[in-house]
Amino acid sequence: RVRDMYVVSAPVPGRMRRIELEAGDSVVADRTVVAQIEPSDPAFLDVRSAAEARATADAASAGRTYAEAQVRRAQAELEFAQSELKRIRALAKSHTVSQNDLDSAERRAKTADAALAEAQAALRVRQSEYQVARARLMTPASRRGASGCDCVDVYSPVSGEVLRVVTESEGVVQSGTPLIEVGNPVKLEIVVDLLSADAVRVQPGQRAIIEAWGGPRPLEGEVRRVEPFGFTKVSALGIEEQRVNVVIDLKEPREQWQRLGHGYRVEPRIVLWEGRDVLKVPLSALFREGAQWAVFVEKGGRAELRAVEIGHENGLEAEVTKGLEPGELIVLHPGDRVSPGRRLENRARS
């Protein structure tokens, strides 16, 4: 899947024009228009609601006028305080006025400046209230332009390609309706859902081998994240299983896997452990002898019981850490007829 996939949704309800983009088309962030929506007309007000809206607009207009007067008053007070401060500073240089008079003049100037800022903030609030009240009185005819259509342009949030067009045909859409999916196909990641019992053995940084993807050879990958949240999935046999998503990054150059795309199927194998010069045997040759693992080893044409210690195993083979030497012949699939000292015949040589 694309690492960062974006589902572009309708920001407003209305009639959407047909989307001309197709899957695979390039898009540029905040420049490519992926859809155009003509917003729905607002509902008409009844007589009572219209009268209340007009009264609210008149009240907001009066509040705005009052706030403008308060700003003018504060400006006059500030100009007077600044002029007074200028005169007292000039007198203070000749020691005509006391320091207390100078401090009082400076305080009055600062207070007047703060009062002006407060009045200007109140004016902005009143202007916003007036605009909201006027907006309630708008009609569909007053909202449209000369072309008769006031469409909202929906832009692509990222640069990349169109992955899928969800809603292609022209029609009425609601706010939040998925329209198109975009993403950068250069940034692919692999998601594999493992059984939770297997996921606890996986750690970020472990090597992964990507097979059955369609190329001539397996690809190299690396585990980036093991998600902490499991989910229930029903298997093909109808069994409920707890699964965990494991995210794998491709480590090969993009030229090696550029034909892969979003939603393609691959078969990853995660390497939990690997080593060199490992002595291993098939699991089918091992059996329990008391509390230990054991195998039958061929010695002079007869079976010899040998206790062994095993390390890592992968479901098919097991690492032998003690009890065997490289090159020794062992019995595969030992049955009840095999016992210590029993004569053996090598089927591979017969």
XYZ file of C-alpha atoms in Angstrom:
350
model
C 0.000 0.000 0.000
C 0.993 3.628 -0.387
C 2.486 4.732 2.913
C 0.557 8.011 3.109
C -2.760 7.660 1.303
C -5.202 10.567 1.394
C -8.934 10.244 0.895
C -10.180 13.609 -0.365
C -13.723 14.247 0.852
C -16.354 16.848 0.029
C -15.879 19.859 2.342
C -19.448 21.127 1.807
C -22.738 19.567 0.735
C -23.915 20.365 -2.778
C -23.819 19.323 -6.421
C -20.440 18.017 -7.540
C -19.364 18.362 -11.143
C -17.995 15.279 -12.903
C -14.413 14.432 -11.942
C -12.262 14.353 -15.061
C -9.168 12.865 -13.384
C -8.428 9.172 -13.808
C -6.370 6.668 -11.821
C -2.680 7.218 -12.550
C -2.966 10.957 -13.310
C -0.396 13.169 -11.600
C -1.487 15.756 -9.044
C 0.359 18.628 -7.356
C -0.268 19.570 -3.742
C -2.532 22.638 -3.284
C -2.540 23.302 -7.049
C -4.421 20.509 -8.807
C -8.204 20.825 -8.581
C -9.575 17.327 -8.095
C -13.262 18.294 -7.774
C -15.644 21.245 -7.975
C -18.748 21.464 -5.793
C -21.573 23.946 -6.055
C -22.740 24.375 -2.428
C -26.353 23.673 -1.622
C -28.678 26.646 -1.284
C -29.390 27.623 2.306
C -32.883 26.978 3.608
C -35.290 29.917 3.296
C -36.331 31.622 6.543
C -39.960 31.807 7.572
C -41.568 35.147 8.409
C -40.849 34.979 12.112
C -37.244 33.829 11.668
C -36.651 36.509 9.016
C -37.973 39.219 11.371
C -35.720 37.953 14.167
C -32.742 37.866 11.810
C -33.363 41.469 10.681
C -33.686 42.603 14.310
C -30.453 40.817 15.185
C -28.716 42.479 12.256
C -29.994 45.931 13.341
C -28.792 45.310 16.891
C -25.401 44.174 15.605
C -25.190 47.303 13.425
C -25.955 49.522 16.426
C -23.354 47.681 18.495
C -20.814 48.213 15.762
C -21.580 51.950 15.651
C -21.220 52.168 19.440
C -17.895 50.331 19.294
C -16.625 52.727 16.601
C -17.496 55.657 18.846
C -15.636 54.050 21.727
C -12.559 53.693 19.520
C -12.698 57.374 18.546
C -13.062 58.338 22.213
C -10.102 56.178 23.218
C -8.011 57.661 20.419
C -8.778 61.192 21.659
C -7.898 60.244 25.232
C -4.619 58.738 24.056
C -3.680 61.805 22.008
C -4.375 64.090 24.972
C -2.407 61.864 27.376
C 0.561 61.720 25.002
C 0.560 65.530 24.544
C 0.373 66.008 28.317
C 3.243 63.575 28.834
C 5.341 65.446 26.271
C 4.806 68.782 28.058
C 5.560 67.359 31.511
C 8.742 65.713 30.271
C 9.911 69.058 28.929
C 9.176 70.694 32.302
C 10.848 67.840 34.159
C 14.146 68.589 32.395
C 14.142 72.053 33.997
C 12.973 70.629 37.331
C 9.751 72.653 37.143
C 7.521 69.642 37.999
C 8.042 66.848 40.483
C 8.936 63.280 39.657
C 5.513 62.201 40.920
C 3.806 64.384 38.299
C 5.958 62.821 35.581
C 5.131 59.287 36.755
C 1.413 60.122 36.824
C 1.547 61.459 33.259
C 3.313 58.334 32.029
C 0.700 56.144 33.763
C -2.156 58.070 32.153
C -0.543 57.679 28.711
C -0.118 53.896 29.150
C -3.676 53.555 30.439
C -5.021 55.462 27.459
C -3.040 53.261 25.074
C -4.456 50.100 26.685
C -7.958 51.540 26.556
C -7.580 52.132 22.809
C -6.452 48.535 22.248
C -9.422 47.302 24.264
C -11.847 49.453 22.253
C -10.380 48.238 18.953
C -10.767 44.609 20.038
C -14.374 45.249 21.001
C -14.948 46.817 17.578
C -13.635 43.692 15.828
C -16.017 41.560 17.874
C -18.948 43.776 16.945
C -17.988 43.688 13.274
C -17.907 39.878 13.338
C -21.305 39.776 15.039
C -22.677 42.093 12.376
C -21.315 39.918 9.552
C -22.835 36.804 11.106
C -26.194 38.520 11.435
C -26.050 39.742 7.821
C -25.109 36.252 6.610
C -28.380 34.867 7.985
C -30.246 37.249 5.681
C -28.406 36.135 2.527
C -30.467 34.503 -0.220
C -29.317 32.071 -2.922
C -29.572 34.851 -5.521
C -27.323 37.178 -3.540
C -24.707 34.428 -3.097
C -24.269 33.569 -6.791
C -21.971 35.414 -9.099
C -22.537 36.617 -12.640
C -21.981 33.127 -14.074
C -24.771 31.731 -11.925
C -22.405 29.243 -10.177
C -20.266 29.743 -7.087
C -18.267 26.507 -6.951
C -15.889 25.405 -4.224
C -12.611 24.051 -5.630
C -11.233 20.963 -3.869
C -7.454 20.689 -4.174
C -5.155 17.703 -3.812
C -3.500 17.718 -0.358
C -0.276 16.056 -1.599
C 1.776 15.630 -4.741
C 1.650 12.204 -6.343
C -0.882 10.265 -8.396
C -4.566 9.489 -8.345
C -4.963 6.020 -6.857
C -8.712 5.663 -7.237
C -11.692 7.819 -8.154
C -14.373 6.978 -5.596
C -17.164 9.258 -6.853
C -16.763 10.032 -10.546
C -20.145 11.058 -11.937
C -21.816 14.398 -11.365
C -24.361 14.402 -8.586
C -25.378 15.616 -5.159
C -22.903 14.831 -2.385
C -22.997 15.362 1.342
C -20.243 16.878 3.446
C -17.602 14.219 4.116
C -18.429 12.071 1.059
C -15.197 10.394 -0.226
C -14.409 11.693 -3.715
C -10.923 10.556 -4.692
C -7.854 8.815 -3.246
C -4.385 10.246 -3.879
C -0.894 9.321 -2.733
C 2.739 9.033 -3.729
C 3.342 5.579 -5.307
C 7.085 5.975 -4.798
C 6.569 5.460 -1.049
C 5.214 1.935 -0.787
C 5.071 -0.244 2.306
C 4.026 -3.849 2.834
C 1.439 -4.793 5.457
C 1.132 -8.414 6.583
C -1.346 -9.572 9.220
C 0.248 -12.162 11.490
C -1.272 -14.253 14.226
C -0.776 -12.430 17.499
C 1.280 -15.375 18.810
C 3.682 -14.895 15.881
C 3.653 -11.085 16.038
C 5.141 -11.042 19.552
C 8.280 -12.651 18.087
C 8.739 -9.918 15.489
C 10.755 -6.785 16.210
C 11.482 -3.639 14.179
C 14.695 -3.933 12.196
C 14.370 -7.619 11.378
C 15.046 -8.714 7.820
C 12.191 -9.663 5.510
C 12.225 -11.589 2.224
C 9.499 -10.605 -0.259
C 8.491 -13.469 -2.551
C 5.749 -14.211 -5.104
C 5.486 -10.560 -6.139
C 5.929 -11.213 -9.869
C 9.609 -10.386 -10.276
C 12.498 -12.685 -11.200
C 13.959 -12.800 -7.675
C 12.881 -12.089 -4.079
C 13.125 -8.554 -2.715
C 14.809 -7.447 0.473
C 12.753 -5.711 3.159
C 12.953 -4.630 6.782
C 10.336 -4.595 9.521
C 9.514 -0.997 10.463
C 6.608 -1.360 12.869
C 4.584 -3.955 14.749
C 1.227 -2.354 15.463
C 0.159 -2.575 19.126
C -3.532 -3.124 18.337
C -4.840 -6.546 17.326
C -8.048 -7.303 15.462
C -10.257 -10.315 14.865
C -10.218 -11.951 11.434
C -12.183 -14.987 10.274
C -10.014 -17.524 8.421
C -11.031 -19.458 5.319
C -12.051 -22.318 7.633
C -14.385 -20.051 9.591
C -12.108 -19.788 12.641
C -11.809 -16.459 14.440
C -8.167 -15.439 14.787
C -6.486 -12.514 16.484
C -4.296 -10.785 13.932
C -1.694 -8.004 14.171
C -0.486 -5.824 11.295
C 3.265 -5.766 10.709
C 4.611 -3.009 8.423
C 7.620 -3.755 6.203
C 9.724 -1.295 4.190
C 11.287 -2.264 0.866
C 15.081 -1.909 0.889
C 15.650 -2.468 -2.827
C 15.959 0.447 -5.300
C 12.615 1.452 -6.758
C 13.762 0.389 -10.240
C 13.590 -3.210 -9.005
C 9.918 -3.049 -7.924
C 8.433 -0.063 -9.756
C 5.673 -2.237 -11.252
C 4.258 -2.888 -7.781
C 1.267 -0.763 -6.827
C -1.252 -0.034 -4.117
C -3.264 -3.118 -3.137
C -0.981 -5.657 -4.863
C -0.378 -9.040 -3.235
C 3.036 -10.310 -2.115
C 4.264 -13.073 0.192
C 6.706 -11.791 2.837
C 8.843 -13.992 5.074
C 10.252 -12.404 8.241
C 13.639 -13.684 9.391
C 13.498 -14.023 13.189
C 17.022 -15.464 13.404
C 19.788 -16.451 11.017
C 23.316 -17.768 11.348
C 26.234 -19.254 9.423
C 27.552 -22.838 9.541
C 24.413 -24.054 11.281
C 24.037 -27.781 11.904
C 20.366 -28.642 11.290
C 18.098 -31.641 10.896
C 14.527 -32.051 9.624
C 11.923 -31.855 12.363
C 10.533 -35.180 11.111
C 13.712 -36.896 12.347
C 13.272 -35.682 15.940
C 11.252 -37.387 18.638
C 10.986 -37.222 22.402
C 12.925 -39.669 24.527
C 11.901 -38.939 28.073
C 12.564 -35.257 28.739
C 15.020 -34.910 25.845
C 14.961 -34.715 22.081
C 16.561 -37.641 20.270
C 17.365 -38.988 16.817
C 18.486 -42.314 15.389
C 21.982 -42.127 13.907
C 23.365 -44.713 11.456
C 26.472 -46.394 12.904
C 27.882 -49.404 11.051
C 24.589 -50.026 9.337
C 22.624 -50.099 12.591
C 20.472 -47.571 14.462
C 22.023 -45.763 17.393
C 19.861 -43.703 19.746
C 21.376 -40.263 20.256
C 20.124 -37.508 22.589
C 20.428 -34.054 21.065
C 19.861 -30.462 22.069
C 18.102 -28.166 19.620
C 18.047 -24.389 19.287
C 16.065 -22.417 16.735
C 13.509 -24.046 14.446
C 11.275 -22.821 11.644
C 8.575 -25.487 11.488
C 10.501 -27.608 8.976
C 14.039 -27.799 10.310
C 15.726 -27.417 13.687
C 19.166 -26.216 14.722
C 21.207 -28.867 16.570
C 23.506 -27.360 19.180
C 24.758 -30.595 20.759
C 24.726 -34.338 20.073
C 25.478 -34.579 16.332
C 28.389 -34.018 14.011
C 28.203 -32.699 10.437
C 27.884 -35.464 7.851
C 26.347 -38.109 10.111
C 23.409 -40.027 8.668
C 20.116 -39.935 10.588
C 16.812 -41.761 10.230
C 14.033 -39.687 8.661
C 10.503 -40.417 9.933
C 11.518 -43.068 12.510
C 8.603 -45.413 13.212
C 7.874 -48.116 15.759
C 9.979 -50.609 13.794
C 13.150 -48.596 14.416
C 14.908 -49.383 17.700
C 18.483 -49.167 18.972
C 20.685 -51.754 17.209
C 18.194 -52.369 14.395
C 19.788 -52.846 10.976
C 19.241 -49.864 8.638
C 19.147 -49.564 4.855
C 19.780 -46.289 3.077
C 16.909 -45.887 0.630
C 18.698 -43.032 -1.124
C 21.489 -45.431 -2.108
C 19.289 -48.378 -3.079
